XYZ file of C-alpha atoms in Angstrom:
712
model
C 197.228 189.399 154.670
C 199.236 192.081 156.251
C 196.513 192.550 158.884
C 196.580 188.877 159.781
C 200.397 189.129 160.248
C 199.931 192.208 162.410
C 197.276 190.510 164.437
C 199.786 187.408 165.049
C 202.437 189.687 166.366
C 200.067 191.592 168.394
C 198.812 188.216 169.971
C 202.295 187.212 170.577
C 202.952 190.617 172.390
C 200.049 190.223 174.587
C 200.953 186.623 175.602
C 204.625 187.761 176.452
C 202.971 190.509 178.544
C 200.739 187.838 180.278
C 197.824 189.661 179.121
C 195.722 186.347 178.240
C 192.283 188.071 177.964
C 193.693 190.431 175.363
C 195.339 187.943 173.285
C 192.138 185.687 173.595
C 190.001 188.408 172.269
C 192.244 188.872 169.259
C 192.460 185.227 168.544
C 188.599 185.032 168.502
C 188.119 188.091 166.369
C 190.764 187.131 163.702
C 188.939 184.305 161.832
C 185.583 186.153 161.520
C 187.162 189.269 160.396
C 189.157 187.267 157.649
C 186.151 185.748 156.657
C 183.886 188.860 156.554
C 186.675 190.529 154.308
C 186.699 187.468 151.885
C 182.925 187.629 151.564
C 182.787 191.213 151.012
C 185.449 191.038 148.285
C 183.607 188.519 146.599
C 180.374 190.339 146.661
C 182.076 193.572 145.250
C 183.658 191.583 142.513
C 187.139 192.403 143.704
C 188.166 188.976 144.927
C 191.397 187.651 143.890
C 193.015 184.129 144.617
C 194.981 185.657 147.489
C 191.693 186.892 149.196
C 190.187 183.481 148.702
C 192.869 182.067 150.981
C 192.333 184.776 153.987
C 189.948 182.451 155.782
C 192.333 179.473 155.434
C 195.235 181.399 156.760
C 192.991 182.645 159.743
C 191.608 179.346 160.596
C 195.109 178.011 160.899
C 196.691 180.993 162.969
C 193.481 180.611 165.385
C 193.957 176.987 165.749
C 197.668 177.545 166.597
C 197.040 180.169 169.280
C 193.944 178.251 170.674
C 196.252 175.240 171.663
C 198.640 177.681 172.930
C 196.087 179.121 175.115
C 194.940 175.780 176.356
C 198.596 174.824 177.264
C 198.949 177.901 179.185
C 195.394 177.118 180.970
C 196.968 173.812 182.206
C 199.740 175.638 184.243
C 202.649 174.935 181.886
C 203.352 178.616 182.477
C 201.657 181.484 184.471
C 198.425 182.286 183.064
C 195.086 183.734 183.806
C 192.162 181.644 184.593
C 190.482 182.866 181.471
C 192.690 181.077 179.211
C 190.310 177.743 178.735
C 187.350 179.935 177.930
C 189.071 181.874 175.624
C 190.598 178.553 173.894
C 187.236 177.091 173.498
C 185.618 180.267 171.966
C 188.556 180.442 169.752
C 187.752 176.877 168.445
C 184.196 178.025 168.072
C 185.402 180.863 165.929
C 187.633 178.904 163.887
C 185.407 175.968 163.434
C 182.550 178.253 162.387
C 184.832 180.189 159.776
C 186.094 176.786 158.485
C 182.567 175.356 158.013
C 181.299 178.623 156.024
C 184.482 178.811 154.032
C 184.151 175.068 153.043
C 180.362 175.682 152.222
C 181.243 178.717 150.041
C 183.642 176.830 148.044
C 186.918 178.262 149.148
C 189.881 176.119 149.253
C 191.044 173.731 150.513
C 189.033 170.707 151.365
C 191.264 169.836 154.063
C 190.591 173.087 156.053
C 189.513 171.062 159.332
C 192.680 169.498 159.640
C 193.664 172.290 161.759
C 190.854 172.523 164.155
C 191.031 168.575 164.407
C 194.409 168.920 165.236
C 193.655 171.346 168.067
C 191.097 168.834 169.784
C 193.579 166.006 169.469
C 196.523 168.023 170.881
C 194.245 169.367 173.816
C 193.261 165.710 174.646
C 196.898 164.755 174.623
C 197.763 167.658 176.963
C 195.064 166.754 179.519
C 195.725 162.860 179.364
C 197.858 161.201 181.949
C 197.643 159.908 185.539
C 196.581 163.216 187.091
C 193.372 165.036 187.101
C 192.164 168.279 185.670
C 190.050 171.173 186.766
C 186.428 170.518 186.335
C 186.075 173.791 184.355
C 188.269 172.309 181.696
C 185.877 169.306 181.274
C 183.177 171.814 180.025
C 185.544 173.796 177.691
C 186.782 170.556 176.051
C 183.286 169.451 175.641
C 182.637 172.890 173.923
C 185.713 172.062 171.577
C 184.437 168.835 170.659
C 180.982 170.241 169.697
C 182.492 172.867 167.652
C 184.349 170.287 165.568
C 181.523 168.070 165.286
C 179.246 170.927 164.295
C 181.628 172.245 161.722
C 182.182 168.802 160.129
C 178.298 168.183 159.995
C 177.794 171.789 158.199
C 180.633 171.541 155.979
C 180.018 168.021 155.117
C 176.449 168.508 153.408
C 177.339 168.104 149.669
C 179.835 166.281 147.885
C 182.889 168.469 148.646
C 182.177 167.907 152.419
C 183.233 164.211 152.397
C 186.699 164.872 153.653
C 185.498 167.504 156.219
C 182.795 164.879 157.600
C 185.194 162.280 157.985
C 187.961 164.371 159.620
C 185.592 165.749 162.101
C 184.155 162.428 163.207
C 187.412 160.798 163.513
C 189.142 163.398 165.402
C 186.331 163.706 167.950
C 186.213 160.137 168.570
C 189.969 159.525 168.865
C 190.230 162.791 171.160
C 187.595 161.504 173.461
C 189.312 158.260 173.718
C 192.633 159.788 174.385
C 191.142 162.099 177.178
C 189.048 159.223 178.766
C 191.269 158.169 181.615
C 191.739 161.885 182.932
C 188.150 162.725 182.288
C 186.975 159.518 184.285
C 189.295 160.704 187.225
C 187.961 164.094 187.330
C 184.281 163.520 186.934
C 183.812 159.815 187.258
C 179.936 159.981 186.135
C 180.027 163.198 184.102
C 182.607 161.765 181.598
C 180.337 159.035 181.044
C 177.274 161.332 180.293
C 179.599 163.572 177.993
C 180.640 160.420 175.942
C 176.970 159.282 175.688
C 175.921 162.736 174.518
C 178.887 162.864 171.929
C 177.615 159.594 170.647
C 174.194 160.592 170.234
C 175.257 163.706 168.368
C 177.299 161.782 166.171
C 174.467 159.174 165.546
C 172.101 162.218 164.749
C 174.741 163.561 162.452
C 174.966 160.086 160.668
C 170.978 160.233 160.259
C 171.215 163.724 158.804
C 173.663 162.481 156.346
C 171.579 159.424 155.691
C 168.689 161.740 154.738
C 170.477 163.848 152.529
C 171.848 160.824 150.079
C 169.773 158.241 148.297
C 172.526 155.823 148.896
C 173.053 155.734 152.721
C 174.100 151.896 152.244
C 177.467 153.360 150.319
C 178.003 156.903 151.574
C 181.339 157.172 153.592
C 180.048 160.095 155.550
C 177.475 157.960 156.926
C 180.178 155.123 157.697
C 182.358 157.596 159.426
C 179.915 159.080 161.595
C 178.479 155.745 162.546
C 181.900 154.349 163.465
C 182.632 157.506 165.348
C 179.344 157.199 167.290
C 179.940 153.514 168.122
C 183.251 154.380 169.450
C 181.992 156.958 171.757
C 179.132 154.838 172.952
C 181.567 152.263 173.785
C 183.561 154.439 175.828
C 180.336 155.475 177.790
C 179.592 151.612 178.139
C 183.073 151.044 179.477
C 182.697 153.761 182.135
C 179.554 152.632 183.510
C 179.835 148.656 183.194
C 181.777 146.525 185.739
C 184.811 145.059 184.119
C 183.850 141.428 184.546
C 180.485 142.227 182.481
C 182.093 144.338 179.930
C 182.336 141.540 177.289
C 178.354 141.025 177.485
C 177.883 144.857 177.437
C 180.087 145.246 174.197
C 178.280 142.136 172.582
C 174.953 143.977 173.359
C 176.250 147.101 171.635
C 177.064 144.925 168.769
C 173.575 143.423 168.773
C 172.232 146.954 168.935
C 174.111 147.927 165.771
C 173.402 144.684 163.988
C 169.807 145.316 164.533
C 170.029 148.751 163.056
C 172.037 147.446 160.112
C 169.171 144.813 159.342
C 166.547 147.877 159.308
C 168.323 150.741 158.054
C 171.072 149.222 155.821
C 173.581 152.213 156.519
C 176.884 151.881 155.539
C 179.254 151.275 158.510
C 176.632 149.779 160.915
C 177.453 146.117 160.078
C 181.187 146.755 160.099
C 180.745 148.627 163.664
C 178.588 145.539 164.793
C 181.430 143.070 163.896
C 184.140 145.363 165.567
C 181.870 145.547 168.613
C 181.754 141.781 168.572
C 185.774 141.869 168.554
C 185.559 144.078 171.294
C 183.779 141.777 173.331
C 186.115 139.119 172.625
C 188.950 141.268 173.386
C 187.507 142.200 176.867
C 187.589 138.560 177.910
C 191.329 138.643 177.517
C 191.418 141.628 179.951
C 193.893 140.754 182.704
C 191.260 141.462 185.290
C 189.064 138.956 183.745
C 191.665 136.407 182.721
C 193.941 136.362 185.444
C 191.724 135.413 188.108
C 190.484 132.442 185.959
C 194.085 131.292 185.122
C 195.287 131.314 189.095
C 191.961 129.779 190.113
C 190.754 132.683 192.245
C 187.750 133.564 189.962
C 184.213 132.527 190.376
C 183.008 129.845 187.966
C 179.521 131.268 187.608
C 180.846 134.767 186.801
C 183.100 133.240 184.178
C 180.149 131.271 182.857
C 177.896 134.255 182.712
C 180.575 136.425 181.142
C 181.688 134.020 178.427
C 178.327 132.491 177.883
C 176.369 135.583 177.840
C 178.843 137.409 175.534
C 178.774 134.292 173.143
C 174.895 134.038 173.243
C 174.481 138.120 172.521
C 176.992 137.708 169.685
C 175.210 134.919 168.294
C 172.070 137.272 168.153
C 174.106 139.737 166.399
C 175.414 137.330 163.810
C 171.744 136.294 163.079
C 170.940 139.907 162.500
C 173.832 140.644 160.221
C 172.823 137.456 158.089
C 169.488 139.070 158.114
C 170.766 142.382 156.891
C 172.593 140.618 153.927
C 175.388 142.839 154.434
C 178.104 140.364 152.888
C 179.293 137.087 153.590
C 182.626 138.344 154.907
C 181.271 140.375 157.765
C 178.797 137.629 158.680
C 181.635 135.163 158.559
C 183.628 137.580 161.083
C 180.831 137.623 163.374
C 180.395 133.768 163.283
C 184.040 133.292 163.950
C 183.851 135.645 166.903
C 181.026 133.726 168.469
C 183.146 130.523 168.081
C 186.184 132.175 169.642
C 184.337 133.799 172.339
C 182.704 130.293 173.374
C 186.017 128.428 173.083
C 187.883 131.384 175.218
C 184.966 131.335 177.812
C 184.950 127.708 178.112
C 188.773 127.451 178.530
C 188.369 130.129 181.475
C 185.881 128.147 183.122
C 187.899 124.950 182.735
C 190.819 126.984 184.442
C 188.663 127.829 187.130
C 187.523 124.381 187.792
C 191.161 122.933 187.801
C 192.571 125.855 189.867
C 196.246 125.546 189.455
C 197.941 126.932 192.677
C 201.427 127.207 193.838
C 204.550 126.885 191.784
C 202.584 125.180 189.012
C 200.860 128.231 188.138
C 203.875 130.496 187.972
C 206.093 129.734 185.032
C 203.417 129.481 182.342
C 202.136 132.991 182.937
C 204.323 134.355 180.445
C 203.181 131.924 178.018
C 199.589 132.595 178.635
C 200.093 136.277 178.349
C 201.776 135.948 175.042
C 198.994 133.569 173.873
C 196.404 135.974 174.642
C 198.054 138.924 172.890
C 198.399 136.663 169.818
C 194.650 135.787 169.819
C 193.924 139.254 170.144
C 196.198 140.468 166.985
C 194.943 137.593 164.987
C 191.266 138.242 165.674
C 191.835 141.965 164.820
C 193.311 141.119 161.626
C 190.459 138.646 160.981
C 187.972 141.655 161.487
C 189.862 143.956 159.235
C 189.870 141.278 156.638
C 186.134 141.122 156.589
C 185.720 144.005 154.330
C 188.388 145.072 151.466
C 188.742 148.761 151.597
C 190.040 150.814 148.867
C 193.604 151.439 148.248
C 196.627 149.728 149.250
C 196.093 150.391 152.985
C 192.421 148.942 152.829
C 193.436 145.795 151.053
C 196.644 144.775 153.032
C 195.716 146.138 156.676
C 194.282 142.776 157.778
C 197.071 140.979 156.192
C 199.555 143.004 158.014
C 198.024 142.706 161.429
C 197.546 138.889 160.850
C 201.419 138.775 159.861
C 202.213 140.757 163.250
C 200.127 138.169 165.152
C 201.660 135.275 163.292
C 205.259 136.423 164.096
C 204.327 137.178 167.600
C 203.015 133.819 168.057
C 205.702 131.846 166.509
C 208.559 133.668 168.277
C 206.983 133.708 171.708
C 204.662 130.727 171.949
C 206.398 128.585 169.283
C 210.001 129.055 170.477
C 211.091 131.375 173.374
C 208.311 130.569 175.821
C 207.287 127.174 175.049
C 207.034 125.044 178.112
C 209.268 122.218 176.484
C 212.034 123.655 174.595
C 211.694 127.183 175.587
C 211.922 128.748 178.952
C 210.459 125.769 180.403
C 207.753 125.428 183.188
C 204.831 123.199 183.606
C 201.514 123.204 181.567
C 198.469 124.225 183.574
C 194.946 122.773 183.133
C 193.668 119.522 182.413
C 195.039 117.526 179.235
C 193.521 118.557 175.971
C 192.229 121.774 177.728
C 195.136 123.312 179.011
C 197.358 126.292 178.219
C 198.437 124.659 174.930
C 194.954 125.252 173.481
C 194.904 128.969 173.484
C 198.514 129.181 172.945
C 198.880 126.882 169.890
C 195.540 125.290 168.814
C 193.444 128.293 168.658
C 196.028 130.608 166.812
C 196.298 127.604 164.283
C 192.611 127.383 163.602
C 192.236 131.167 163.551
C 194.918 131.595 161.059
C 193.281 128.602 158.732
C 189.943 130.393 158.919
C 191.372 133.878 158.249
C 192.385 132.576 154.877
C 189.145 132.836 153.633
C 189.319 136.521 153.958
C 192.769 136.921 152.869
C 192.110 135.162 149.688
C 190.533 138.294 148.299
C 193.796 140.123 148.728
C 196.298 137.697 147.605
C 196.399 133.962 147.156
C 199.951 133.810 148.515
C 198.748 135.390 151.799
C 195.974 132.736 152.140
C 198.763 130.072 151.588
C 200.900 131.619 154.086
C 197.989 131.756 156.713
C 197.041 128.312 156.170
C 200.585 127.013 156.192
C 201.467 129.060 159.365
C 197.872 127.680 160.957
C 198.927 124.147 159.969
C 202.455 124.582 161.673
C 200.681 125.861 164.868
C 198.293 122.988 164.975
C 201.286 120.600 164.555
C 203.134 122.135 167.421
C 200.056 121.701 169.605
C 199.599 118.116 168.354
C 203.193 117.250 169.382
C 203.187 119.298 172.565
C 199.947 117.748 173.741
C 201.143 114.184 172.942
C 204.297 115.131 175.212
C 201.839 116.211 177.748
C 199.906 112.858 177.833
C 203.104 110.958 178.350
C 204.862 113.115 180.852
C 202.223 114.946 182.656
C 202.470 118.903 183.095
C 206.175 118.993 183.144
C 207.254 118.243 179.590
C 210.967 117.691 180.141
C 212.482 114.199 180.519
C 213.410 111.460 177.955
C 211.448 109.736 175.333
C 209.637 106.366 175.649
C 209.010 103.884 172.851
C 205.236 104.435 172.958
C 205.670 108.050 172.958
C 208.041 108.028 169.744
C 205.233 105.800 167.965
C 202.574 108.152 168.749
C 204.613 111.011 167.186
C 204.916 108.642 164.052
C 201.087 108.049 163.989
C 200.616 111.749 164.425
C 202.791 112.576 161.625
C 200.551 110.304 159.296
C 197.389 111.758 160.925
C 198.596 115.159 160.087
C 199.013 114.309 156.482
C 195.507 113.077 156.300
C 194.524 116.331 157.762
C 196.337 118.407 155.210
C 194.642 116.630 152.417
C 191.308 116.859 153.964
C 191.992 120.612 154.484
C 192.779 120.892 150.767
C 189.591 119.483 149.824
C 187.327 121.239 152.072
C 188.856 124.753 151.877
C 189.288 125.484 148.170
C 191.495 128.539 149.182
C 195.074 127.013 148.858
C 194.983 125.764 145.298
C 193.249 126.124 142.065
C 192.585 122.499 141.009
C 192.668 119.008 142.008
C 196.055 118.854 143.539
C 198.631 121.230 145.408
C 202.465 120.567 145.104
C 203.147 122.142 148.387
C 200.680 120.045 150.354
C 201.957 116.913 148.217
C 205.438 117.659 149.085
C 204.507 118.019 152.934
C 202.534 114.729 152.594
C 205.940 113.089 151.220
C 207.854 114.537 153.973
C 205.424 113.424 156.660
C 205.317 109.812 155.387
C 209.087 109.710 155.544
C 209.026 111.075 159.073
C 206.231 108.629 160.244
C 208.367 105.577 158.467
C 211.547 106.494 160.068
C 209.943 107.040 163.534
C 207.975 103.761 163.475
C 210.552 101.572 161.680
C 213.552 102.876 163.626
C 213.347 105.296 166.296
C 210.274 103.752 168.020
C 211.810 100.005 168.077
C 212.548 98.707 171.449
C 214.909 96.164 169.852
C 217.125 98.039 167.175
C 216.312 101.602 167.831
C 218.585 104.184 169.430
C 216.669 104.506 172.594
C 217.834 102.060 175.294
C 215.604 100.672 178.076
C 212.983 98.089 178.724
C 209.622 98.192 176.868
C 207.069 99.289 179.621
C 203.868 99.788 177.752
C 203.624 97.262 174.928
C 199.896 97.850 174.478
C 200.416 101.750 173.969
C 203.359 100.732 171.520
C 201.102 98.414 169.634
C 198.465 101.082 169.476
C 200.953 103.450 168.131
C 201.906 101.150 165.303
C 198.220 100.292 164.637
C 196.994 103.942 164.294
C 200.412 104.675 161.939
C 199.450 101.715 159.612
C 195.706 102.666 159.531
C 196.467 106.233 158.987
C 198.748 105.460 156.338
C 196.247 103.405 154.427
C 193.870 106.230 154.701
C 196.352 108.570 152.927
C 197.048 105.878 150.228
C 193.257 105.958 149.687
C 192.914 109.687 149.528
C 195.868 110.306 147.161
C 196.783 108.716 143.785
C 199.932 108.009 141.769
C 203.394 107.905 143.122
C 202.155 109.520 146.610
C 199.512 106.833 146.817
C 202.244 104.043 146.240
C 204.540 105.577 148.850
C 201.636 105.602 151.463
C 200.862 101.904 150.437
C 204.531 100.955 150.960
C 205.010 102.867 154.197
C 202.082 101.177 155.595
C 203.158 97.679 154.695
C 206.570 98.231 155.929
C 205.426 99.802 159.369
C 203.309 96.651 159.905
C 206.300 94.497 159.110
C 208.215 96.088 161.755
C 205.363 95.885 164.242
C 205.045 92.088 163.299
C 208.756 91.522 163.994
C 208.457 93.385 167.354
C 205.552 91.086 168.355
C 207.460 88.131 167.640
C 210.390 89.325 169.753
C 208.246 90.369 172.638
C 206.622 86.872 172.428
C 210.127 85.338 173.231
C 211.551 88.019 175.641
C 208.990 90.386 176.909
C 210.080 93.727 177.474
C 213.805 92.983 177.519
C 214.042 92.894 173.819
C 217.882 93.925 173.783
C 219.135 90.634 175.590
C 221.718 88.430 173.904
C 220.123 85.730 171.846
C 221.096 82.394 173.131
C 218.628 79.916 171.674
C 218.386 80.478 167.822
C 216.359 77.421 167.078
C 212.726 78.208 167.707
C 212.788 81.800 167.564
C 214.695 82.138 164.323
C 212.276 79.579 162.753
C 209.280 81.446 164.049
C 210.528 84.908 162.505
C 211.051 82.963 159.148
C 207.570 81.539 159.316
C 205.798 84.939 160.442
C 207.685 86.822 157.588
C 206.865 84.106 155.015
C 203.066 84.250 155.792
C 203.058 88.023 156.006
C 204.612 88.376 152.715
C 202.219 85.840 151.199
C 199.288 87.720 152.643
C 200.620 91.142 151.369
C 201.285 89.453 147.809
C 197.752 88.068 147.492
C 196.263 91.468 148.769
C 198.222 93.242 146.188
C 197.209 90.959 143.415
C 193.631 90.921 144.416
C 193.324 94.825 144.824
C 195.706 95.457 141.536
C 197.925 97.966 143.618
C 201.318 97.451 142.458
C 203.173 98.910 145.522
C 201.444 96.375 147.805
C 202.352 93.621 145.596
C 205.892 94.717 145.395
C 206.275 94.881 149.276
C 204.698 91.412 149.593
C 207.246 90.030 146.973
C 210.117 91.844 148.586
C 209.209 90.248 152.161
C 209.036 86.895 150.560
C 212.347 87.437 148.548
C 213.897 88.695 151.854
C 212.616 85.759 153.847
C 214.155 83.275 151.377
C 217.325 84.843 151.542
C 217.275 84.634 155.364
C 216.466 81.043 155.347
C 219.203 79.960 152.685
C 221.843 82.345 154.370
C 221.154 82.238 158.053
C 218.596 79.566 159.031
C 221.078 77.009 157.115
C 224.038 78.024 159.224
C 222.260 78.171 162.642
C 219.480 75.614 162.464
C 219.838 71.906 162.466
C 217.622 68.698 162.178
C 213.858 68.907 161.853
C 213.618 72.589 162.485
C 215.922 73.290 159.361
C 213.785 70.899 157.198
C 210.516 72.533 158.574
C 211.897 75.887 157.370
C 212.618 74.893 153.940
C 209.623 72.828 153.521
C 207.225 75.768 154.959
C 209.010 78.528 152.786
C 208.803 76.340 149.590
C 205.017 75.747 150.203
C 204.418 79.548 150.956
C 206.142 80.514 147.863
C 204.424 77.806 145.619
C 200.956 79.093 147.127
C 201.684 82.713 146.702
C 202.766 82.065 142.969
C 199.642 80.232 142.108
C 197.390 82.891 143.680
C 199.204 85.705 142.271
C 198.855 84.072 138.753
C 195.288 83.175 139.107
C 194.353 86.719 140.414
C 196.391 88.422 137.660
C 194.391 86.486 134.806
C 191.293 88.829 135.533
C 191.056 92.730 135.826
C 192.973 95.679 135.010
C 196.748 95.967 135.073
C 198.479 96.570 138.218
C 198.590 100.250 139.502
C-alpha cells in the first residue's frame, strides 16, 4: 500500500514536470505489479485482507490517471503526443488486472465500475461539435475493446453477472456519446467501428449463452444482446439516409425477432420491440416530418418510408408471436405497427393537402408538441411491455407514460390548442388533420397502454384510461368545431354546432360503457362507479345543451336559424344515442337515460312546430295565438299519449312517467292558457281533443298494465 501511494506521488510529479511518457509507464506498471504482489502473497500463504485489496486500489488509481492522460492528450494543457497511447495501454492494464482479480475472487464485485467510468468520461471529453485527431479514434477503440474483453472474462461464472452488465452497458453508452464526433472525424470509419463492436458484443452474448443452460433467463445474455443491438443501430444510422432510417430500424427489429424465434435468448425479443420503437420514432424525426407537414416532401418517399417500416414491423410482430416470448412484448410490437401505419398515413395526407403560407405557420408548435408526446407515450408503452425487477423496473413505464401525459395535457390540451390556446389554424383535411396526432392518437395510445400498466397498478391503469378518454373527448369537441368553422376555430356558436356537442356528449357516454365492457382493466366486476358517474354527468350535459342552449327559440344564443336540417340531425343523434345508453345500462342510470331521450325529443318537437309557423326567425313576437297555440297543444298531447303507451307497453317506468308528465303539462296549458287566449271553435276543439287523448291514454295504459311484470 505504501508502494502504491509512492507511485501515485511519483506519477503526479512526472506530470507536473511535463514528463508524460514517464508518468504513463508508471501508470501502466502499477496495476500489474499490485496484482503480482497479491497473487504471490496468496501462494505463500501470507495473504491478508489488506493485501487482497491491493489490485482494487491499483485499478482505481490507474483508471484515475488514465483519464488524466486522455484529457492531457486532447490539448487541455501542454502534453506530449504519446498521451493517448499511454492512456489506452493503461486501460488495457487496468482492465486486465480487474478481470483477473474478479476471476480469482478478490473483492469487490463492482471493480469494473472504475474502467467503465474511464471510457464514459473519455467519450464525454471527445464529444462536441468539433473533430478529434484520427489517432485518438484508434486508441478510443482500444479502450472499448479492453473494457469489453475484461467484462467477458470476468463475467464467466455466477459472480461475474455485475461485471458483464457494467462492461456491456458502458461500451454501448460510450460509443453513443462519442458517435457524432467520431462521425465527423472518420465518416465511414466510425460506422465500421460500431459494426465491429456490435459483432464483438454479439459474440460475447453467444459465449455467455453457451456457458449457461438457461439462456432464456440469463441477465448477462440480455445485457450483451441489448448493447450489441444499440451499437449495430448506431452503425445503421451512420450508413442509412435519414428518409429510410425507419425502414432500416424496422429491419433490425425483424432480424432480432427472427433470432428470438430461433435462439430464445433473453433480451432478443425486447431488443426487437425497442427497434420497432426506434423505427416509429424515426418517422418523428424533423427531417422526415417537417417536409411532410409543410408540403415540400415527396408522396412516394413518405409512402415508402412509412409503409415499408410498417410492413417490416408486421413481420417482426409475426416472428415475436412465433417466439412465444410473452403477450406483452408481442402487444407492444403490434401497437407500434398500428402507430407507424397511422403516422405514415397522416404524413402522406399532409403531403397531399400541402398547406402553404400563413396557414402552415401557427400550428407548427402544436405539431412539434404532438410528436414529442407520441414519442414519450410510445416509449412508456415499450417499457411497460416487460415488468422488471425492483421498483424501477415496475414503475419505469408508468413514469414515462405520466411524463408524456402531462406533456400532452399542458401543451396540446391547453397552451398550444388552436381554439382556446395560442390560436392559429388547423392544417390538413377534416378528420385527418393536425388534431389527429395531437389529441386522438395520444388518447388511443393511453387507453391501449393501460393493458401493460394493469400489471403494475390498477390505479395506474385507471388513470391511463381516464386520461386517454379525456384526450379523445378533446379531439371530438375540437373536430366538431373544425367541421362547423373550418381551419380557423375562432368565432361564435351556431345552433347546430351546440346540438352536435350535445349529441357528442351522449355518444361519448356510449363509448365509455363499451370501453368498460371491452377492456376489462378499469373495473373488477359488472359496473364501475367512476364510469357511471361520468355517464350521469354526460347525460346532464347533453340534456342541458339540447334542451336549452341549442334552442333557437328560448336558448341564450341570439340569431336566425340557418341550418334546420343540421339542427334536426343533432337532436336526432342525441335522442338515438340516449336510447342506446339506456339500453346498455340498468337501474336509475337507465331511467335517467330514458328520461333525457324523451325530454330531448319533446324539445325537438316543440321547435319543429315553431319552425313550421315562423321559419328560421323563431324569436319574433307572436301576434296570432289561435292556430299556433292550438297546434302546440295538439302536438304535445299526441306526443304524451305516444310516450305513455310506449312506456306501458315496454314496462319502462321512466318512459311512462315522462308521457304522463307531458299529458298533465298539456292539460294545465289548455286550462290555464288556451282558455284565456283562444275563443270559439278552436277553444272547444282544444278541450275535446285533449279529453279524447286522455281517455284513449287511460284505456291503453290500463289494458297494457293488466299483463306482464310490474313497471321497471
